[in-house]
PDB file of N, CA and C in Angstrom:
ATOM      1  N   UNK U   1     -18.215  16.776  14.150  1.00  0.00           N
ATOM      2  CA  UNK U   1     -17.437  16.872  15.369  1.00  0.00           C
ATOM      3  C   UNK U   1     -17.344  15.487  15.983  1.00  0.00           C
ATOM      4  N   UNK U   2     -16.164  15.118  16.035  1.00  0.00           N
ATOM      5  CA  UNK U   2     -15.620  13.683  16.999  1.00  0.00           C
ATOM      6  C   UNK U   2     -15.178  14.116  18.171  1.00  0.00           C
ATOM      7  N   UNK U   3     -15.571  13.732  19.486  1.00  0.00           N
ATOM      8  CA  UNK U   3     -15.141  13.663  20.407  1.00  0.00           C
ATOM      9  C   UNK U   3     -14.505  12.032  21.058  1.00  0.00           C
ATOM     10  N   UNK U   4     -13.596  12.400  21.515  1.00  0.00           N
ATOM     11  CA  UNK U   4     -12.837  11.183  21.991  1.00  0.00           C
ATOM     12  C   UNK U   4     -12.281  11.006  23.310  1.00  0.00           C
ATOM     13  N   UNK U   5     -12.318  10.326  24.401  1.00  0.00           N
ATOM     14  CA  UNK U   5     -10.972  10.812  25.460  1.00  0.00           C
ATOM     15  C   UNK U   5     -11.109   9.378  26.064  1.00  0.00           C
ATOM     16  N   UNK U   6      -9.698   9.227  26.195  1.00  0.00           N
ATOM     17  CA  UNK U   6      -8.897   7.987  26.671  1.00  0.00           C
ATOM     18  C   UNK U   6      -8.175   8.586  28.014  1.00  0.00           C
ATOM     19  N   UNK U   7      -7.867   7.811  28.905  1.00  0.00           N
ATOM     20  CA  UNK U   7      -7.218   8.052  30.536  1.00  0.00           C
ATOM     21  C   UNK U   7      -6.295   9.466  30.112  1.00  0.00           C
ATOM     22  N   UNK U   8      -5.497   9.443  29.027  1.00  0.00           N
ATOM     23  CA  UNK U   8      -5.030  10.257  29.023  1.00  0.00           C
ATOM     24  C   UNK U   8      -5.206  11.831  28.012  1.00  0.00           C
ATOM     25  N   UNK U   9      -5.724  11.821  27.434  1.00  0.00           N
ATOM     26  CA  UNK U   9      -6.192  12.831  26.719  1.00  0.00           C
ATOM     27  C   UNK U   9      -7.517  13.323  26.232  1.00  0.00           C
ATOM     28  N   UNK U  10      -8.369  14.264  25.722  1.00  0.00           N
ATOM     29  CA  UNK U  10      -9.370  14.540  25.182  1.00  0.00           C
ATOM     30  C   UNK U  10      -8.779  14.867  23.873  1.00  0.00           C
ATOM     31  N   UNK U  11     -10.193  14.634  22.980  1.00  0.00           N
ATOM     32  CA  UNK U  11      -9.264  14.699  21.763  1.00  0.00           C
ATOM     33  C   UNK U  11     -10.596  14.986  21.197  1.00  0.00           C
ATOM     34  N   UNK U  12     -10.752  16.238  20.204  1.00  0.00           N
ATOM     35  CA  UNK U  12     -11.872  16.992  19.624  1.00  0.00           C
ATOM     36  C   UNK U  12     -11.374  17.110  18.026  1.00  0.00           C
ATOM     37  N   UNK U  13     -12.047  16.322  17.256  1.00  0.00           N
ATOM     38  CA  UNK U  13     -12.077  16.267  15.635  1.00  0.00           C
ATOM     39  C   UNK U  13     -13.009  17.574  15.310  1.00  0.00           C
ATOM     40  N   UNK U  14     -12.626  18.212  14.886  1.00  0.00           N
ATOM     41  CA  UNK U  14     -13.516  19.929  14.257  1.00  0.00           C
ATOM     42  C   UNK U  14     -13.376  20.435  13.447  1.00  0.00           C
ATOM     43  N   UNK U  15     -14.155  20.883  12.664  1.00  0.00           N
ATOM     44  CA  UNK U  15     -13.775  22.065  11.117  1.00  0.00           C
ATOM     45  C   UNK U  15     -12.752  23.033  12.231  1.00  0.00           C
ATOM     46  N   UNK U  16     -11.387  23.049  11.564  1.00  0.00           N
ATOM     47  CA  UNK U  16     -10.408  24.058  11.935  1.00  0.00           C
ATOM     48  C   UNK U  16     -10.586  25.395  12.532  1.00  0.00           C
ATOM     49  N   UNK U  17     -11.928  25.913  11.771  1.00  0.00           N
ATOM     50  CA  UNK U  17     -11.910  27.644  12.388  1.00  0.00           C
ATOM     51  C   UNK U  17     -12.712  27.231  13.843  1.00  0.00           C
ATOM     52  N   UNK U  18     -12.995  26.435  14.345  1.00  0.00           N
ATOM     53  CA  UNK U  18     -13.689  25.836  15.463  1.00  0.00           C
ATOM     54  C   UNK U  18     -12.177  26.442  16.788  1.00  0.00           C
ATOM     55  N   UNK U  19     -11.051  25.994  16.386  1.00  0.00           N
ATOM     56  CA  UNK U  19     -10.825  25.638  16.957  1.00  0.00           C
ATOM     57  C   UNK U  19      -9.840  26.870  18.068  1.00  0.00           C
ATOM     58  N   UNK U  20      -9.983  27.190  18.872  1.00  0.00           N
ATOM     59  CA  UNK U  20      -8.981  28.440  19.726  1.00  0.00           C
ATOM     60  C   UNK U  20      -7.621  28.071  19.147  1.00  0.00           C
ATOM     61  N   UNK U  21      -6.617  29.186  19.433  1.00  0.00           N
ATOM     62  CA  UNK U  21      -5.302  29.194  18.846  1.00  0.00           C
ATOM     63  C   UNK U  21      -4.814  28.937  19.756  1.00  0.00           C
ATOM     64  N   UNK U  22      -4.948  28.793  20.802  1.00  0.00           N
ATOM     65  CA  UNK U  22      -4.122  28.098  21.816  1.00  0.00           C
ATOM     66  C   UNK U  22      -4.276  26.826  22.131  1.00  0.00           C
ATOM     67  N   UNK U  23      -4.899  26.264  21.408  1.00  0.00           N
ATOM     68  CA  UNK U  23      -5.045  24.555  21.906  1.00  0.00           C
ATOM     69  C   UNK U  23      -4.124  23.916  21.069  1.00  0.00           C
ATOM     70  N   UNK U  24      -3.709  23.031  21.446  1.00  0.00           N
ATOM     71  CA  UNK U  24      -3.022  22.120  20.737  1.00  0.00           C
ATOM     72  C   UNK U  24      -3.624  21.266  19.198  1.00  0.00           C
ATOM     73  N   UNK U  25      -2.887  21.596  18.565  1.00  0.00           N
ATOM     74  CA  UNK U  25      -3.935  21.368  17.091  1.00  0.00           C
ATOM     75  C   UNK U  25      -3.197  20.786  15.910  1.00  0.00           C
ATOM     76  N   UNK U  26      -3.690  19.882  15.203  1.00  0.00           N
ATOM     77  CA  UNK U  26      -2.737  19.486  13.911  1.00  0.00           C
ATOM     78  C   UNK U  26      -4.226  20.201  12.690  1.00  0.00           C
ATOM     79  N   UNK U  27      -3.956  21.251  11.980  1.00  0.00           N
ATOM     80  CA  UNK U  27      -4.417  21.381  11.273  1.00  0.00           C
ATOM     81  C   UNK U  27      -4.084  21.404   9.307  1.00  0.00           C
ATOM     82  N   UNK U  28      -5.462  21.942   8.623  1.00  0.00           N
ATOM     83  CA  UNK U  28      -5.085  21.340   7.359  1.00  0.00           C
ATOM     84  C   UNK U  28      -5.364  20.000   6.952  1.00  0.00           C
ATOM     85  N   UNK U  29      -6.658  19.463   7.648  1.00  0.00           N
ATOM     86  CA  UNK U  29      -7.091  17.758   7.025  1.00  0.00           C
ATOM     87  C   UNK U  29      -8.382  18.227   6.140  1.00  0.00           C
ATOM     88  N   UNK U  30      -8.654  17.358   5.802  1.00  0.00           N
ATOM     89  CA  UNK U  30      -9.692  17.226   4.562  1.00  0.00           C
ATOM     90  C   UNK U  30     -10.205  15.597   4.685  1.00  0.00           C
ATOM     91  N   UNK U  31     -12.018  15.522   4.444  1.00  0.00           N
ATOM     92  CA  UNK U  31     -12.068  14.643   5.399  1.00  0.00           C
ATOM     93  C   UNK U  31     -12.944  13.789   3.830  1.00  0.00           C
ATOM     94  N   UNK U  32     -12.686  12.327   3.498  1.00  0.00           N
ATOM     95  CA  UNK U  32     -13.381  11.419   2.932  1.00  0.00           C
ATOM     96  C   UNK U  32     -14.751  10.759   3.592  1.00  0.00           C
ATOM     97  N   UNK U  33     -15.998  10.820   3.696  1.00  0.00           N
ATOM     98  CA  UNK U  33     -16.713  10.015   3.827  1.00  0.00           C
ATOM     99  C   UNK U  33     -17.414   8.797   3.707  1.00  0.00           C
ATOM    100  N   UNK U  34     -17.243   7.919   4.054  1.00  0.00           N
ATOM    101  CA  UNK U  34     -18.132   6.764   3.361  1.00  0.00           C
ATOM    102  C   UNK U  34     -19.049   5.894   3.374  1.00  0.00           C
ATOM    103  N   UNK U  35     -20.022   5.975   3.049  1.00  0.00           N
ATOM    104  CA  UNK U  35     -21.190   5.338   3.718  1.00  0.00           C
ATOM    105  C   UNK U  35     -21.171   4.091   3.843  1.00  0.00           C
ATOM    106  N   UNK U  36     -20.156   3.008   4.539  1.00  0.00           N
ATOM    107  CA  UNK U  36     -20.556   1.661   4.740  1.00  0.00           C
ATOM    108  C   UNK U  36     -21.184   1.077   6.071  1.00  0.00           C
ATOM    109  N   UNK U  37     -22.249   0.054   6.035  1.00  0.00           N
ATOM    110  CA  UNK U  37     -22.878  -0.337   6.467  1.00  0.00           C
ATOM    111  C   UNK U  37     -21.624  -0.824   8.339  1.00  0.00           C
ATOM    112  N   UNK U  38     -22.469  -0.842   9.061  1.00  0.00           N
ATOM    113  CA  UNK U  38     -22.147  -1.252  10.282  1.00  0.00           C
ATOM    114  C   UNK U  38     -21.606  -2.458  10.369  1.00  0.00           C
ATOM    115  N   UNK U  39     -21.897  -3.231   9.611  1.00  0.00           N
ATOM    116  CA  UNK U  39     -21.908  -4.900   9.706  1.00  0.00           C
ATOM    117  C   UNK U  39     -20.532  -5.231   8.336  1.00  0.00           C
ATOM    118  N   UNK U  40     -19.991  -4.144   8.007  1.00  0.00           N
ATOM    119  CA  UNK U  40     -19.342  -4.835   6.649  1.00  0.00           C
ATOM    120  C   UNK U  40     -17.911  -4.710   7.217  1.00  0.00           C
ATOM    121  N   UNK U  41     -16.996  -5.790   6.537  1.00  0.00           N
ATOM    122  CA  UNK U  41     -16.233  -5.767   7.251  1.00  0.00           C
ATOM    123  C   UNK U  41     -14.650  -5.708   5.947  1.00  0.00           C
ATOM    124  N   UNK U  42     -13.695  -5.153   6.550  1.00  0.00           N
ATOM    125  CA  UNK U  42     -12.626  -4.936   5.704  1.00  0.00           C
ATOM    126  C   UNK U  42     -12.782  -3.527   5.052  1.00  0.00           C
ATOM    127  N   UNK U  43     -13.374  -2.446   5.692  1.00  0.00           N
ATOM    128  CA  UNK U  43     -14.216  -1.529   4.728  1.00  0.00           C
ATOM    129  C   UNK U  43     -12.590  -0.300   4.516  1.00  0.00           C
ATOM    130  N   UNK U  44     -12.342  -0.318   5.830  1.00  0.00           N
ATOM    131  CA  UNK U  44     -11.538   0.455   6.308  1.00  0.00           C
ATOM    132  C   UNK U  44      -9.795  -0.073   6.011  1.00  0.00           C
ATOM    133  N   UNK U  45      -9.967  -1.146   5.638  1.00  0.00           N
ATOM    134  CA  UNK U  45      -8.656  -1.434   5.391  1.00  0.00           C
ATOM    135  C   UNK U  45      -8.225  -1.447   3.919  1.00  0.00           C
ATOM    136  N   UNK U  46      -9.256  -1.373   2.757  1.00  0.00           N
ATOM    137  CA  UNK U  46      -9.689  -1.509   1.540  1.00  0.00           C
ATOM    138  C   UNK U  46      -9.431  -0.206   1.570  1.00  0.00           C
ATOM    139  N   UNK U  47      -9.790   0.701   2.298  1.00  0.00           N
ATOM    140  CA  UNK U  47      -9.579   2.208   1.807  1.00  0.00           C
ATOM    141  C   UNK U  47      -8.046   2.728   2.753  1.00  0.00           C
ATOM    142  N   UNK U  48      -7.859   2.380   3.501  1.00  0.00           N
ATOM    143  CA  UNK U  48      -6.333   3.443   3.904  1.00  0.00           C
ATOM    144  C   UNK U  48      -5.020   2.093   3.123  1.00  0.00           C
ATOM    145  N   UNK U  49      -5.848   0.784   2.864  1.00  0.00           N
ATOM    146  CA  UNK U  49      -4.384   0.099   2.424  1.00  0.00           C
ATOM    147  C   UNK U  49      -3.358   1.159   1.288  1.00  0.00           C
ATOM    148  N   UNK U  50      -4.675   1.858  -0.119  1.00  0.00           N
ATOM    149  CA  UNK U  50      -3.534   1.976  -1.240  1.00  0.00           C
ATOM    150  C   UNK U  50      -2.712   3.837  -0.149  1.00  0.00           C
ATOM    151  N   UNK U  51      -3.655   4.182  -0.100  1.00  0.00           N
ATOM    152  CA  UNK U  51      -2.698   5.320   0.734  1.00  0.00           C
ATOM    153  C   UNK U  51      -1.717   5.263   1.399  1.00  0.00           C
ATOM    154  N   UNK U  52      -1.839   4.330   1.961  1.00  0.00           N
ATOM    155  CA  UNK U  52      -0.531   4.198   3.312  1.00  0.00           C
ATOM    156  C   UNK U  52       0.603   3.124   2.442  1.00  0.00           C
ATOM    157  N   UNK U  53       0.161   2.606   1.866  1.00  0.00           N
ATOM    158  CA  UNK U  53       1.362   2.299   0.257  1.00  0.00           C
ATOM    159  C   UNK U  53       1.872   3.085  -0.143  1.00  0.00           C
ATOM    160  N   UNK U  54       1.171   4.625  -0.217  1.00  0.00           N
ATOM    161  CA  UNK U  54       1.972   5.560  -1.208  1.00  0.00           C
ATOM    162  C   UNK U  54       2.485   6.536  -0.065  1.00  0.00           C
ATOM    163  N   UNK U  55       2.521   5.785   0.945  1.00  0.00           N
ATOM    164  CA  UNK U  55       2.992   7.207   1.868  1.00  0.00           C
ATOM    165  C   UNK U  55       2.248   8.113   2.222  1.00  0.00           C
ATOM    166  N   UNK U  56       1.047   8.186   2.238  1.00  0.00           N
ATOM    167  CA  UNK U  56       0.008   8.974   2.427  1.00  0.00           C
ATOM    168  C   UNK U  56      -0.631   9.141   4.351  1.00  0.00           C
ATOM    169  N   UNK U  57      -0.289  10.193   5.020  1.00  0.00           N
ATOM    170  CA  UNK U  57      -0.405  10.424   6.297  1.00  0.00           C
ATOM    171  C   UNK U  57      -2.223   9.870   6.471  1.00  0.00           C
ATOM    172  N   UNK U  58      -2.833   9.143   7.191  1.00  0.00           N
ATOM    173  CA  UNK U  58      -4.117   8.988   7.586  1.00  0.00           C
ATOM    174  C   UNK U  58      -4.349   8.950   9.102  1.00  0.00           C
ATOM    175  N   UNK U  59      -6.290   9.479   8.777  1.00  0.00           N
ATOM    176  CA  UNK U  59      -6.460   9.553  10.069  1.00  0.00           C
ATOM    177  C   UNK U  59      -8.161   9.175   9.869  1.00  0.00           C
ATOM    178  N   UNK U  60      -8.178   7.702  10.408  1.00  0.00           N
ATOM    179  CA  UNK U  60      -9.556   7.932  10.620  1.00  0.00           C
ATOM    180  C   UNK U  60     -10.765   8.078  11.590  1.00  0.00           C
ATOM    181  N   UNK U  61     -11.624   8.877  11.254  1.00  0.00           N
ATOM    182  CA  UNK U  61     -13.106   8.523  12.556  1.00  0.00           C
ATOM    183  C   UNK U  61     -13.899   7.903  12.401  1.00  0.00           C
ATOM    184  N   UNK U  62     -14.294   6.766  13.198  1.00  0.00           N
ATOM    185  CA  UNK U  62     -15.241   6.037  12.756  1.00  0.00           C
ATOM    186  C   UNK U  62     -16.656   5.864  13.709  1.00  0.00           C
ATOM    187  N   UNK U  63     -17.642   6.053  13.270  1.00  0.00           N
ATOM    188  CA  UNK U  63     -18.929   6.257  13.613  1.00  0.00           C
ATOM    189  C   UNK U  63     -19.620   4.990  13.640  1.00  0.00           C
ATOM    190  N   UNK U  64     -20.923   4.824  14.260  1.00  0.00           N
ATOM    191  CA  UNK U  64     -21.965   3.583  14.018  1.00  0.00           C
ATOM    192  C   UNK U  64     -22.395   4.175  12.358  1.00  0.00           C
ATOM    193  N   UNK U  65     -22.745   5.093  12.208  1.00  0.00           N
ATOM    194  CA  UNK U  65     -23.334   5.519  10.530  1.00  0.00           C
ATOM    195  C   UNK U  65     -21.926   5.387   9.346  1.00  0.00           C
ATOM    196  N   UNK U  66     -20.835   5.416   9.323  1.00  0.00           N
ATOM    197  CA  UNK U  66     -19.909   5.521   8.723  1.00  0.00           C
ATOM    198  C   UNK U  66     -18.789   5.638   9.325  1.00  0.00           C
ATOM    199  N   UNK U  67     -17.909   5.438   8.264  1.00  0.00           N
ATOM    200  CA  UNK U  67     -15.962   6.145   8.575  1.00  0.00           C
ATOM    201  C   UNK U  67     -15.386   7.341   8.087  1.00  0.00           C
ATOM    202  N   UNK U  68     -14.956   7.834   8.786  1.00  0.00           N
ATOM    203  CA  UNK U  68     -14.522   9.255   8.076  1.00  0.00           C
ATOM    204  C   UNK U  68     -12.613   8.785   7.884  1.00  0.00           C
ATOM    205  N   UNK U  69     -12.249   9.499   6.534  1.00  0.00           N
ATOM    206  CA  UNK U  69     -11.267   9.124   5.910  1.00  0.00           C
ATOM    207  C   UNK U  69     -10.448  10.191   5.925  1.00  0.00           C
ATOM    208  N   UNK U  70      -9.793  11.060   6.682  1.00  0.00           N
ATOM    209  CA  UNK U  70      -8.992  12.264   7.153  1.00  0.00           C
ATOM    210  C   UNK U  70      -7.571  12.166   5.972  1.00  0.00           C
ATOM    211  N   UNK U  71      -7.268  12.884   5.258  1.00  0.00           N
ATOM    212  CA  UNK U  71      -5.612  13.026   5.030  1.00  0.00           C
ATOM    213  C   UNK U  71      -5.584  14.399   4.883  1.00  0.00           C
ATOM    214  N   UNK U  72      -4.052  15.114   4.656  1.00  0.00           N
ATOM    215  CA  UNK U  72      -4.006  16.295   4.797  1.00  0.00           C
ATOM    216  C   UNK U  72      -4.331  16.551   3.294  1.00  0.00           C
ATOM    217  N   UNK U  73      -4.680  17.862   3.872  1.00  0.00           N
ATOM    218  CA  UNK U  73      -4.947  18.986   2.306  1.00  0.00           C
ATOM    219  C   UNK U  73      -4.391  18.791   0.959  1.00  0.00           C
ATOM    220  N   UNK U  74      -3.344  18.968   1.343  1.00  0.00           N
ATOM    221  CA  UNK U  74      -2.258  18.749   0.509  1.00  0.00           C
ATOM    222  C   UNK U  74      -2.245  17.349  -0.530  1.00  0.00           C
ATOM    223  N   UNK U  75      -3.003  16.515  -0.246  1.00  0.00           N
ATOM    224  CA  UNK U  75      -2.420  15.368  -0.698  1.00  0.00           C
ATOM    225  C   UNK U  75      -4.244  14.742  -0.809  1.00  0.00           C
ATOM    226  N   UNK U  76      -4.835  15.844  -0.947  1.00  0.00           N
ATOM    227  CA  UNK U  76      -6.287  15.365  -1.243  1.00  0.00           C
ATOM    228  C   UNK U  76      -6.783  14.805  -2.818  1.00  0.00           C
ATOM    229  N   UNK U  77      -5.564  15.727  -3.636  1.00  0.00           N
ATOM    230  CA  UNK U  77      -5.696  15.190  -5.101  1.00  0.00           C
ATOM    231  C   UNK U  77      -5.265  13.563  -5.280  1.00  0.00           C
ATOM    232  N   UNK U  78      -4.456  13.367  -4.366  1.00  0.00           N
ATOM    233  CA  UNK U  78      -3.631  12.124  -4.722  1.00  0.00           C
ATOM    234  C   UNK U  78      -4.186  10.988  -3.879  1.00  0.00           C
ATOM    235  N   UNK U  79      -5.081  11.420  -2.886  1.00  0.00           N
ATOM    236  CA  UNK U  79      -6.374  10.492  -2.199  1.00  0.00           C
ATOM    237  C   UNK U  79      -6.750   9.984  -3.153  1.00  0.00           C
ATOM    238  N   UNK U  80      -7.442  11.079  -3.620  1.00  0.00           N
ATOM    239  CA  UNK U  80      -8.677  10.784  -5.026  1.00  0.00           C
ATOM    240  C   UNK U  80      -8.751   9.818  -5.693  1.00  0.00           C
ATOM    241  N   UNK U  81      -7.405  10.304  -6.378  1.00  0.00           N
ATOM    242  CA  UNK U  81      -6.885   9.733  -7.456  1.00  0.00           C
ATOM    243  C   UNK U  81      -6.321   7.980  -7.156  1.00  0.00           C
ATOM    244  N   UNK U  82      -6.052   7.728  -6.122  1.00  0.00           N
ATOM    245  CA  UNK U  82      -5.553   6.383  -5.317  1.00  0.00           C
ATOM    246  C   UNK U  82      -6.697   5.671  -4.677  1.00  0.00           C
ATOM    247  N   UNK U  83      -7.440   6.228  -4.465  1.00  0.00           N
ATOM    248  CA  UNK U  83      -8.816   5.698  -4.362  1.00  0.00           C
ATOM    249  C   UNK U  83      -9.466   5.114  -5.137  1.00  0.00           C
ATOM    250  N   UNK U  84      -9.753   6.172  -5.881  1.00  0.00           N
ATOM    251  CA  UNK U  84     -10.269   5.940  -7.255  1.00  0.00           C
ATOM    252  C   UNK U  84      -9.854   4.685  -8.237  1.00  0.00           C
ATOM    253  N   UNK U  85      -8.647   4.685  -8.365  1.00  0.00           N
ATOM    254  CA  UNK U  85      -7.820   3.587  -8.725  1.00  0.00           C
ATOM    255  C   UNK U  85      -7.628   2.414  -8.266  1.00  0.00           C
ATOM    256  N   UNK U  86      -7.952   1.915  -6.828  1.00  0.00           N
ATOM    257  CA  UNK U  86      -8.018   0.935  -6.125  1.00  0.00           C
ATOM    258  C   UNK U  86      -9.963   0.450  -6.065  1.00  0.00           C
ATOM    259  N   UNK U  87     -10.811   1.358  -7.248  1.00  0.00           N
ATOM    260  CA  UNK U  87     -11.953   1.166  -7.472  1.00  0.00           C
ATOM    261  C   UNK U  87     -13.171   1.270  -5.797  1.00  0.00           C
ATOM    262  N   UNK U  88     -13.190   2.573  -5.338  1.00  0.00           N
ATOM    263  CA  UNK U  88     -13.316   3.196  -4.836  1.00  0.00           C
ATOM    264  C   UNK U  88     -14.476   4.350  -5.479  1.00  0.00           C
ATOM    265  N   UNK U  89     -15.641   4.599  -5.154  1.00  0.00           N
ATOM    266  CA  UNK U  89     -16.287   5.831  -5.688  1.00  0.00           C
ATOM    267  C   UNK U  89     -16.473   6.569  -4.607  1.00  0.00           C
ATOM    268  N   UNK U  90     -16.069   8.057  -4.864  1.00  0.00           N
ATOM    269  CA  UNK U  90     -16.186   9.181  -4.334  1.00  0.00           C
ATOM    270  C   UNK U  90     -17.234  10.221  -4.500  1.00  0.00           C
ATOM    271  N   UNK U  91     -17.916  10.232  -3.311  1.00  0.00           N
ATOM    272  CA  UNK U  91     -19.193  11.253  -3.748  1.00  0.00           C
ATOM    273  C   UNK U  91     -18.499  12.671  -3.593  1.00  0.00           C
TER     274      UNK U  91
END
């Protein structure tokens, strides 16, 4: 769970069935983890560069312990696989 809120909005990252049907919601993400260190730098741009090349919708959260690597469902095979390929390991 990410919580977020800026002057203008609150904004709650949640496993989907979390979430009431009346709230405003983009659902259907699927989430990448990755354990890089606090101090490393380029971590995050190394991983959404080949995606957002291929057209790939992203969304990330980023923590003091890690980054979380959000794309939709749909297009989780082709994460993988673009990840993977840009030499990337996926636990």
């Amino acid at each position: 769970v990410s919580i977020t809120r800026t002057e203008d909005e609150l904004s709650i990252t949640c496993p989907q069935e979390r979430v009431p049907d009346l709230a405003r919601q983009d659902r259907d993400w699927v989430a990448f983890k990755g354990p890089f260190a606090f101090g490393e730098t380029g971590i995050v741009l190394s991983v959404i560069r080949p995606l957002s090349e291929n057209g790939l919708g992203i969304f990330v959260v980023s923590t003091f312990d890690g980054d979380h690597l959000l794309v939709k469902a749909a297009d989780q095979a082709a994460a993988a696989r673009l990840l993977g390929d840009a030499g990337h390991t996926l636990l």
